[in-house]
Coordinates of N, CA, C and O and ligand atoms in Angstrom, one line a residue:
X7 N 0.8 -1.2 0.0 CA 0.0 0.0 0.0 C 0.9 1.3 0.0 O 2.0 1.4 0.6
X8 N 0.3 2.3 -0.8 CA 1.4 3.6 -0.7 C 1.0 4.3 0.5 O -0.2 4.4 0.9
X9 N 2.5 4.9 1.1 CA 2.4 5.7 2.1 C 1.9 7.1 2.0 O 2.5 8.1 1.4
X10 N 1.0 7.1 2.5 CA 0.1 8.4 2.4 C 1.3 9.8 3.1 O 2.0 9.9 4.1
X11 N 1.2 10.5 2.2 CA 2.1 11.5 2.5 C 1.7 13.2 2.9 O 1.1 13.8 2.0
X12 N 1.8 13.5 3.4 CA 0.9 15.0 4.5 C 2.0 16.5 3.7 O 2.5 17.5 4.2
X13 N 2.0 16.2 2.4 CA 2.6 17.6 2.0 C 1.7 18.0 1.0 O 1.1 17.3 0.2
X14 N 1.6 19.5 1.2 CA 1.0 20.4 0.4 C 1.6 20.9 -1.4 O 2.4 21.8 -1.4
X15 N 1.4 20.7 -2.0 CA 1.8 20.8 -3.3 C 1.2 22.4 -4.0 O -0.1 22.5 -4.1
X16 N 1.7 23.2 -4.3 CA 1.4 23.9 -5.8 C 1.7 23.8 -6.9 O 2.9 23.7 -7.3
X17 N 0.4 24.1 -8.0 CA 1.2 23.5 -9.1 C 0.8 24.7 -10.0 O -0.4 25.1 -10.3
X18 N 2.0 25.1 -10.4 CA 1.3 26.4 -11.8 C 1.6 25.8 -13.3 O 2.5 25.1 -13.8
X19 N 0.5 26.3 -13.8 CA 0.5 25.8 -14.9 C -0.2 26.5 -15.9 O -1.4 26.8 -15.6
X20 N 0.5 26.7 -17.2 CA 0.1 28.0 -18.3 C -0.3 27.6 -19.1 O -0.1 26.4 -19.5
X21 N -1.1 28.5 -19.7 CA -2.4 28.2 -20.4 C -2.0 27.9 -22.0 O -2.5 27.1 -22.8
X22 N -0.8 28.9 -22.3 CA -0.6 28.9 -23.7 C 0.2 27.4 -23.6 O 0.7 26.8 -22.7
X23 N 0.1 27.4 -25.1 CA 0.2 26.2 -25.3 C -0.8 24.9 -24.7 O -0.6 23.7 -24.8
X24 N -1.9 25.4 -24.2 CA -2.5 24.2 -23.6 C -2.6 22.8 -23.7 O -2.4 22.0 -22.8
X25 N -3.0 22.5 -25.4 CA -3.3 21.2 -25.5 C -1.9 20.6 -25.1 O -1.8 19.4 -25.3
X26 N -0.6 21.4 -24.4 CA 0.1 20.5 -24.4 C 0.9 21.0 -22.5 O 2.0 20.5 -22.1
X27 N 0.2 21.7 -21.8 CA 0.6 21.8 -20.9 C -0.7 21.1 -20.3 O -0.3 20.6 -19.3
X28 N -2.1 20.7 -20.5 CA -3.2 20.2 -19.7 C -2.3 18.5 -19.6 O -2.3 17.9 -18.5
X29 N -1.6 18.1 -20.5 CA -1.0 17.0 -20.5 C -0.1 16.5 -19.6 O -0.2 15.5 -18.8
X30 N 1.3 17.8 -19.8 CA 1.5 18.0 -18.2 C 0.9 17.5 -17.2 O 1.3 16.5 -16.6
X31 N -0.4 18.5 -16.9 CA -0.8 18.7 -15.3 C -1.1 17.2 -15.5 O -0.3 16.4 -15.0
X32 N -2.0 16.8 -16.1 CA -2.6 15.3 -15.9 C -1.7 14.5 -15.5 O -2.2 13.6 -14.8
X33 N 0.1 14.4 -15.8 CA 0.6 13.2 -15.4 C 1.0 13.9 -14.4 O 1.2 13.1 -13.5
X34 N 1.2 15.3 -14.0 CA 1.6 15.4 -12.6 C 0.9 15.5 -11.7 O 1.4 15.5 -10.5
X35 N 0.0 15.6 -11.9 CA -1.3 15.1 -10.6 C -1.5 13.9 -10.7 O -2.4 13.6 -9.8
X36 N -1.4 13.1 -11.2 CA -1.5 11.4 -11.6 C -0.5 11.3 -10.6 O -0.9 11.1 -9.4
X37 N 0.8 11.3 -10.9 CA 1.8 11.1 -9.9 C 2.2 11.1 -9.0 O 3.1 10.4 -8.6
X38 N 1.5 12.6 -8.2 CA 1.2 12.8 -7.3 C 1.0 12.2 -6.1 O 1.8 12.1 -5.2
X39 N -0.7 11.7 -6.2 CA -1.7 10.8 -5.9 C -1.0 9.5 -5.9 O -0.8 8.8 -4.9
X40 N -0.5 9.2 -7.3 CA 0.1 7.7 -7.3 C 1.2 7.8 -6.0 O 1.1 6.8 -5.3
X41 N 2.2 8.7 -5.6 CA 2.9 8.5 -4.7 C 2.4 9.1 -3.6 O 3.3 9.7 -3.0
X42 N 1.4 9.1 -3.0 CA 0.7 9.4 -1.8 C 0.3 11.1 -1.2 O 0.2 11.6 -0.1
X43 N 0.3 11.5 -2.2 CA 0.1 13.1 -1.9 C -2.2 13.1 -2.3 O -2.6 12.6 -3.3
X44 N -2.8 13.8 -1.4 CA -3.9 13.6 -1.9 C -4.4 14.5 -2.1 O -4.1 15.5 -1.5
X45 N -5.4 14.4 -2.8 CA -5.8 15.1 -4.0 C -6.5 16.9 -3.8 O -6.7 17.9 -4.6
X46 N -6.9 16.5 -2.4 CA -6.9 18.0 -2.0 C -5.7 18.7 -1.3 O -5.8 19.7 -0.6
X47 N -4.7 18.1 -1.5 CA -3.3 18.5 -1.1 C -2.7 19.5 -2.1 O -1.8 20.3 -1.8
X48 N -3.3 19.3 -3.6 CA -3.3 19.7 -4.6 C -3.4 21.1 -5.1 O -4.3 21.4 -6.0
X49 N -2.6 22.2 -4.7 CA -3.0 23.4 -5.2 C -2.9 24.1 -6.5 O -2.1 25.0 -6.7
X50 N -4.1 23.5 -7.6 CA -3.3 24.3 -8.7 C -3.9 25.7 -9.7 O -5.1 25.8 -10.1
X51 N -3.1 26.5 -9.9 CA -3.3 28.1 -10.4 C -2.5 28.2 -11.6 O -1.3 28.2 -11.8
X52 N -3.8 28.5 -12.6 CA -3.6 29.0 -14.0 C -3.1 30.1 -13.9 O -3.6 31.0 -13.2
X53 N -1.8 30.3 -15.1 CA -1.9 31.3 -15.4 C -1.9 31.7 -17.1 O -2.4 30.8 -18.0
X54 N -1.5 33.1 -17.5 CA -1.4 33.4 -19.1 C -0.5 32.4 -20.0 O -0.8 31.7 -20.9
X55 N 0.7 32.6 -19.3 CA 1.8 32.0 -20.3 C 3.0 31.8 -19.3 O 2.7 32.2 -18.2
X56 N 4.5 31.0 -19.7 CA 5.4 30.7 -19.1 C 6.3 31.9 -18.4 O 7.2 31.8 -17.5
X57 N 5.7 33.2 -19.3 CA 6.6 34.2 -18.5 C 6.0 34.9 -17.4 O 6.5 36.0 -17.0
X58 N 4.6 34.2 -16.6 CA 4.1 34.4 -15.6 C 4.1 33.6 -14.6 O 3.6 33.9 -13.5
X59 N 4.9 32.1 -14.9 CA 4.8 31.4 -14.0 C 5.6 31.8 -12.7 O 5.2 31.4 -11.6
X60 N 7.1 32.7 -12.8 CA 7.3 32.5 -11.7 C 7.0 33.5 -11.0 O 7.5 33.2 -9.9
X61 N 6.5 34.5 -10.9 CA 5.8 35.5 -9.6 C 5.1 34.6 -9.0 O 5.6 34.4 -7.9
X62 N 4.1 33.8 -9.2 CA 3.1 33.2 -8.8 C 3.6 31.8 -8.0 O 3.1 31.3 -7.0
X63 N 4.8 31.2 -8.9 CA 5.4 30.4 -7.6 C 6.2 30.6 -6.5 O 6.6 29.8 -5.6
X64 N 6.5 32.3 -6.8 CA 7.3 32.9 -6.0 C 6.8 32.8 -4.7 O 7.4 32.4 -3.7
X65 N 5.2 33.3 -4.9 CA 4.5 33.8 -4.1 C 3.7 32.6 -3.3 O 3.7 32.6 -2.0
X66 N 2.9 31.3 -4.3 CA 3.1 30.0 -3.9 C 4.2 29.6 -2.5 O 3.9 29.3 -1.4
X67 N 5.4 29.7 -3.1 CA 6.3 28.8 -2.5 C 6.9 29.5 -1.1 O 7.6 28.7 -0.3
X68 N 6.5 31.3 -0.5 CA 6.4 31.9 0.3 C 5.7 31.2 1.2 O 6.0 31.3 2.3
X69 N 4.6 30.5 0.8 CA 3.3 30.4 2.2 C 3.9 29.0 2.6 O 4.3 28.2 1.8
X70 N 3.6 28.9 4.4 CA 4.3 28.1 5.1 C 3.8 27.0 5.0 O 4.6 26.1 5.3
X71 N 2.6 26.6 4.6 CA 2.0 25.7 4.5 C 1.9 24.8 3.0 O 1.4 23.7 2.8
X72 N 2.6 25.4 2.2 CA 2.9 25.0 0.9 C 4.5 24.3 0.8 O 5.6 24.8 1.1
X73 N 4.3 23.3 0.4 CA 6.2 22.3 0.9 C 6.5 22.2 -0.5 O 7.3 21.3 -0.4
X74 N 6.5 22.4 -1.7 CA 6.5 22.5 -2.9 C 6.0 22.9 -4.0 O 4.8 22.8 -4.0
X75 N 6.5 23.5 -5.1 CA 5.6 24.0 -6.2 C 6.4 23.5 -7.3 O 7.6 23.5 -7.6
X76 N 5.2 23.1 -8.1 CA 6.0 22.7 -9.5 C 5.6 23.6 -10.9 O 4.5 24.0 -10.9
X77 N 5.9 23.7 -11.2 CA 5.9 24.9 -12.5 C 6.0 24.0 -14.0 O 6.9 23.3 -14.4
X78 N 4.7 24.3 -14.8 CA 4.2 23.5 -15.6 C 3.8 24.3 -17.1 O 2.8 25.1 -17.3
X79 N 4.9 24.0 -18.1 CA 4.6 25.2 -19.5 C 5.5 25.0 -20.3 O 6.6 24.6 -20.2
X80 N 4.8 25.4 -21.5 CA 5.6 25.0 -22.9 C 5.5 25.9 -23.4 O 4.4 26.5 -23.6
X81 N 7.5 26.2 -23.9 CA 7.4 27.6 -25.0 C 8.2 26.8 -26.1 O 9.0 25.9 -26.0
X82 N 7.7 27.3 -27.0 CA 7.8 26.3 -28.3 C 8.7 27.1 -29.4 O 8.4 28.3 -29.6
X83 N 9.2 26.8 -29.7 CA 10.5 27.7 -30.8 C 9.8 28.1 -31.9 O 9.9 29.3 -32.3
X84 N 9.2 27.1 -32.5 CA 8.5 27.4 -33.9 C 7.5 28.5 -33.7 O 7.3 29.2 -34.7
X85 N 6.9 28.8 -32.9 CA 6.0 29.4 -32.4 C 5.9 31.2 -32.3 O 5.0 32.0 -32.6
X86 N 7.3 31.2 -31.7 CA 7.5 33.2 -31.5 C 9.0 33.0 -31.9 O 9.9 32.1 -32.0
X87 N 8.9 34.3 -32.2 CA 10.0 35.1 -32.4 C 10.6 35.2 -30.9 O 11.8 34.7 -30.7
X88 N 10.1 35.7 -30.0 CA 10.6 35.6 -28.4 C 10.8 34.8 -27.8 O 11.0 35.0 -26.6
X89 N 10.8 33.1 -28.6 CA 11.2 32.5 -27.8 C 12.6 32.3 -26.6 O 12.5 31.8 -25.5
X90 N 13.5 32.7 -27.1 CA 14.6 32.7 -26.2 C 14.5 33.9 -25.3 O 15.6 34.1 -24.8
X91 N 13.5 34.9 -25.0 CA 13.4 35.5 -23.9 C 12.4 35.5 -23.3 O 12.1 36.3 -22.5
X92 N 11.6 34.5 -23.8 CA 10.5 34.0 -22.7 C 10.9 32.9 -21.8 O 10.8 32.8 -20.6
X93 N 11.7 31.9 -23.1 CA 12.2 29.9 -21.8 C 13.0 31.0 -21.5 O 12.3 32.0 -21.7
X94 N 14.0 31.4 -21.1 CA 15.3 32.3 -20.6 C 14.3 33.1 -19.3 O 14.5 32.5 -18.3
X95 N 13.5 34.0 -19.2 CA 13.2 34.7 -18.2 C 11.9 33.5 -17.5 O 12.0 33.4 -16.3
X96 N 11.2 32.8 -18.0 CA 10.7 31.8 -17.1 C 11.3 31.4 -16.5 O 11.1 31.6 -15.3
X97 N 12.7 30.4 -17.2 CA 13.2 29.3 -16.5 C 14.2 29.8 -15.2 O 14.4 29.1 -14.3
X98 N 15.1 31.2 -15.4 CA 15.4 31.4 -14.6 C 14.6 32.3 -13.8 O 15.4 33.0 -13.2
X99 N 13.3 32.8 -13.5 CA 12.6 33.6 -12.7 C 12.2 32.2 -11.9 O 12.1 32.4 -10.7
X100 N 12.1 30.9 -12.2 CA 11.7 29.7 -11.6 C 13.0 29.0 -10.4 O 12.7 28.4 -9.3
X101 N 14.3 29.3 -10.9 CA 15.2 29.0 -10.2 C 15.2 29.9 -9.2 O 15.3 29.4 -8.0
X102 N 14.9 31.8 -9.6 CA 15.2 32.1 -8.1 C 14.3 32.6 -7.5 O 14.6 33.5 -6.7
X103 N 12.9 32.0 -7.9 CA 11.8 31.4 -6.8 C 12.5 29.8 -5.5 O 12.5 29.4 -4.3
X104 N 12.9 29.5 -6.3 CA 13.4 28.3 -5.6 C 14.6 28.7 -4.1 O 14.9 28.4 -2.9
X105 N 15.1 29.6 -5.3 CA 16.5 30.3 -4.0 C 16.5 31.0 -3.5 O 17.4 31.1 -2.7
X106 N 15.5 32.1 -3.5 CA 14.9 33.4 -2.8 C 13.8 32.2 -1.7 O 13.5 32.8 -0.7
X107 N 13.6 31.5 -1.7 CA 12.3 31.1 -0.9 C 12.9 29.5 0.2 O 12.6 29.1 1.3
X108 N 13.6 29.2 -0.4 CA 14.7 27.9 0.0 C 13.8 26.5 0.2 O 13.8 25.6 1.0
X109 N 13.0 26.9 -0.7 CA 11.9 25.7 -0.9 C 12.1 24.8 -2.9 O 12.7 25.3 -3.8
X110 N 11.5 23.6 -2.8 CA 11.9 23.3 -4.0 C 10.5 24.0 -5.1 O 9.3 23.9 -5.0
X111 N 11.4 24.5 -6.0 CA 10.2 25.2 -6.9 C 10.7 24.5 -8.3 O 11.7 25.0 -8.8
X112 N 10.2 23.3 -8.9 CA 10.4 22.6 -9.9 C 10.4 22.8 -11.2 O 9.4 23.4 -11.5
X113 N 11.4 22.5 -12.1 CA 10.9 23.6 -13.5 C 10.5 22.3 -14.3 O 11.3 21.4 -14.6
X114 N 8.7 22.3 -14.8 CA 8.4 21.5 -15.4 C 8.3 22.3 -17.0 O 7.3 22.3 -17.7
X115 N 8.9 22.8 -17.1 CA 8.7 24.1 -18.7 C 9.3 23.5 -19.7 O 10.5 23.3 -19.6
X116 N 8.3 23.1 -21.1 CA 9.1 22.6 -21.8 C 9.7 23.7 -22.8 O 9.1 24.8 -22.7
X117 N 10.7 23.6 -23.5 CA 11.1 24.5 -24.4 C 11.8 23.7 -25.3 O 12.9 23.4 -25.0
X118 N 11.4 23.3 -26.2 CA 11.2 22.4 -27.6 C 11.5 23.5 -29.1 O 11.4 24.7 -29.1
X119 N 11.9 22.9 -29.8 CA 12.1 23.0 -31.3 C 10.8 23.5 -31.8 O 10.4 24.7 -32.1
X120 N 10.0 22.4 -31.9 CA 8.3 22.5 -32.4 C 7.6 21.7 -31.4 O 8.2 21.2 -30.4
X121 N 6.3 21.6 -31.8 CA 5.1 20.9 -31.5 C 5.4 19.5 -31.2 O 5.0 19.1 -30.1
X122 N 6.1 18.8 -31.9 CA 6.4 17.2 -32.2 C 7.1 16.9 -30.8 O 6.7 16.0 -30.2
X123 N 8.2 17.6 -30.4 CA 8.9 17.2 -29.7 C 8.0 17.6 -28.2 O 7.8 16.8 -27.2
X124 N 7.4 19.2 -28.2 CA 6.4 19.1 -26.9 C 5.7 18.1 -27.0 O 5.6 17.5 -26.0
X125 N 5.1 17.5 -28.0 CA 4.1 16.6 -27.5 C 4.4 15.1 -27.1 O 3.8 14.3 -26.3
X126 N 5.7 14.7 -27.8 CA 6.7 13.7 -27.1 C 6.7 13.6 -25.6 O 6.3 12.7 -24.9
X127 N 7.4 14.9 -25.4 CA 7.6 15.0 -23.6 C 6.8 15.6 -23.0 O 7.1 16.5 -22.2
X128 N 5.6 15.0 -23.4 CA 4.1 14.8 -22.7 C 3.5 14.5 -22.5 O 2.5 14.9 -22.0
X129 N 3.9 12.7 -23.3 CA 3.3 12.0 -23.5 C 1.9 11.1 -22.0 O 2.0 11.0 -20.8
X130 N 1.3 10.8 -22.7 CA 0.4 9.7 -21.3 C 0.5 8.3 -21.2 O -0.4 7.5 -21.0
X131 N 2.0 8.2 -21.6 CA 2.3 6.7 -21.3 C 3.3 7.4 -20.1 O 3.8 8.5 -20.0
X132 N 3.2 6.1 -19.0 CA 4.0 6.2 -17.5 C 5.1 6.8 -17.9 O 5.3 7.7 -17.0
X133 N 6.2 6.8 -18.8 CA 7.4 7.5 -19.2 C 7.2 8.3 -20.2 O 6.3 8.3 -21.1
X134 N 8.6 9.5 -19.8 CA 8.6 10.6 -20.9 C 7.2 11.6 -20.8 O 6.6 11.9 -21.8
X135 N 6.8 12.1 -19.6 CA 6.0 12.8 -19.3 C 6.7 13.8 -18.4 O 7.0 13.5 -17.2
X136 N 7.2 15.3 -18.9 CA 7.7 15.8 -17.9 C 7.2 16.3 -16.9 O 8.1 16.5 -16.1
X137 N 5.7 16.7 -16.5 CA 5.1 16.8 -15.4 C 4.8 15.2 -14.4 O 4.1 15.1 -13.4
X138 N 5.3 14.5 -14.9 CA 5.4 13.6 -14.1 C 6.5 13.2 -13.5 O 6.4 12.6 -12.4
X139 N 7.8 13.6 -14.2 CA 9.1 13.3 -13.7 C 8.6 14.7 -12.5 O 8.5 14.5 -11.3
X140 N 8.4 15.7 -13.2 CA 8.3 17.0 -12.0 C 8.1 17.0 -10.8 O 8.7 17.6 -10.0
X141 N 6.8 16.1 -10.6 CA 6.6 15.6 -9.5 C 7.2 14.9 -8.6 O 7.1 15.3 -7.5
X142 N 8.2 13.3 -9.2 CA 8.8 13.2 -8.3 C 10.1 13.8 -8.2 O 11.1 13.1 -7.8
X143 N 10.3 15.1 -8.5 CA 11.2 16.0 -8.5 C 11.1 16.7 -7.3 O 12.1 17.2 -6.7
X144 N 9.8 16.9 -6.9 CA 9.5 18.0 -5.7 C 9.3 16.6 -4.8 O 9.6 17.0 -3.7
X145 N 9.0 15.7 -4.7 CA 9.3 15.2 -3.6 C 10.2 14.2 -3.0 O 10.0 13.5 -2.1
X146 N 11.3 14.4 -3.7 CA 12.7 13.6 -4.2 C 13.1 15.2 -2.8 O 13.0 14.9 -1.6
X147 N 13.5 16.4 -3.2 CA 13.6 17.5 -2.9 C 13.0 18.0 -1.6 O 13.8 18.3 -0.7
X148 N 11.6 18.1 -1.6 CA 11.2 18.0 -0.1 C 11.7 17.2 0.9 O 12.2 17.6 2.0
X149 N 11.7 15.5 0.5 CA 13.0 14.8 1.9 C 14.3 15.5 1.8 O 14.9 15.6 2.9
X150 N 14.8 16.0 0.9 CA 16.4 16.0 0.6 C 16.6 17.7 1.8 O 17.5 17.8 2.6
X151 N 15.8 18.7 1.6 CA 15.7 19.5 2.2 C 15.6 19.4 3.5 O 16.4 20.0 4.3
X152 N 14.4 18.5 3.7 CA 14.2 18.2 5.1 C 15.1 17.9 6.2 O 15.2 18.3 7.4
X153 N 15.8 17.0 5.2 CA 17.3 15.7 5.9 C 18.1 16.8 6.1 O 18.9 16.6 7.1
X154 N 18.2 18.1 5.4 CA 19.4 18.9 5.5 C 19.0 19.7 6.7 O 19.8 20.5 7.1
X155 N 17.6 19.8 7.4 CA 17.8 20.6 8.7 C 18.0 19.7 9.4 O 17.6 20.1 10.5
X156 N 18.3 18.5 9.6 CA 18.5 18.1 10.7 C 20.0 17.8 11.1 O 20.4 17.2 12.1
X157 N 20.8 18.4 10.2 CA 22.4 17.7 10.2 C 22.6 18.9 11.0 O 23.8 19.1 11.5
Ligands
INI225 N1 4.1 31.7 -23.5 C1 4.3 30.3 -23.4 O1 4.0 29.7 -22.4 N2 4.8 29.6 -24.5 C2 5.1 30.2 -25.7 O2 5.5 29.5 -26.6 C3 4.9 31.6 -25.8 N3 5.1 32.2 -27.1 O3 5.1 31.5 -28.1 O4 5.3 33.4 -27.1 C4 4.4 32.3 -24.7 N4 4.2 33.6 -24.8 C5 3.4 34.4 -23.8 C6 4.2 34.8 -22.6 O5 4.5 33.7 -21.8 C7 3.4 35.8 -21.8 O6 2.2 35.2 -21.4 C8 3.1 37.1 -22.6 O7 4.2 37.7 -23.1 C9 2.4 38.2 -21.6 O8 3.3 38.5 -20.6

């Protein structure tokens, strides 16, 4: 039986790109659940696009009661012209959510060539789903943190 696990999760996750960030959330709340986190443990908040995700995990990963945030979004190359200053100011506004707050703030953001390859690493077979690796990313992270206040 899985060990029921008592941590609070947020999960942001952007809108653009949907049909391939809803993909995401599904295997990272799948995996969640599957590893004992339950389902009203589950905080999750839409936003516009990937260059909004990290205020909002900033702000997430501030409240005491929240032990994790995972961050869930796809910026697609073929797509904009701005791609490299959108994955670039996401992915590092997501790291120093993580280090300004000293909580794990997980970067599930894809940033792909095209479509083909987002939809690869999003798939809904048990592998190669990056909101599912994400997951056990933040709670890989939550023990590892934990372990480190007690040394
Ligand atoms: N946002 C994404 O999440 N993925 C993208 O591929 C993307 N493109 O293509 O531009 C994108 N842009 C929107 C951006 O994240 C903001 O929402 C927008 O600039 C408003 O601040």
């Amino acid at each position: 039986m899985t060990k029921r696990l008592n941590y609070r999760i947020g999960v942001v996750v952007s809108r653009f790109n949907d049909f391939i960030t809803q993909r995401l959330l599904c295997g990272c709340v799948d995996e969640l659940i599957r590893r004992g986190v339950s389902k009203s443990s589950i905080l999750v908040v839409q936003v516009p696009g990937a260059w909004e995700i990290p205020v909002v995990a900033q702000q997430l990963a501030s409240k005491k009661n929240i032990n994790a945030v995972i961050c869930l979004g796809a910026v697609i190359r073929g797509e904009t012209a701005h791609f490299d200053i959108v994955a670039q100011g996401s992915c590092s506004g997501i790291q120093q959510a993580a280090l300004t707050t000293g909580k794990p703030v997980v970067l599930g953001v894809l940033t792909t060539e095209n479509t083909k390859q987002a939809y690869e690493r999003s798939s809904d077979k048990k592998r190669n789903n990056k909101g599912r690796e994400a997951a056990c990313v933040a709670l890989e992270m939550i023990d590892t943190l934990l372990s480190l206040k007690k040394i």
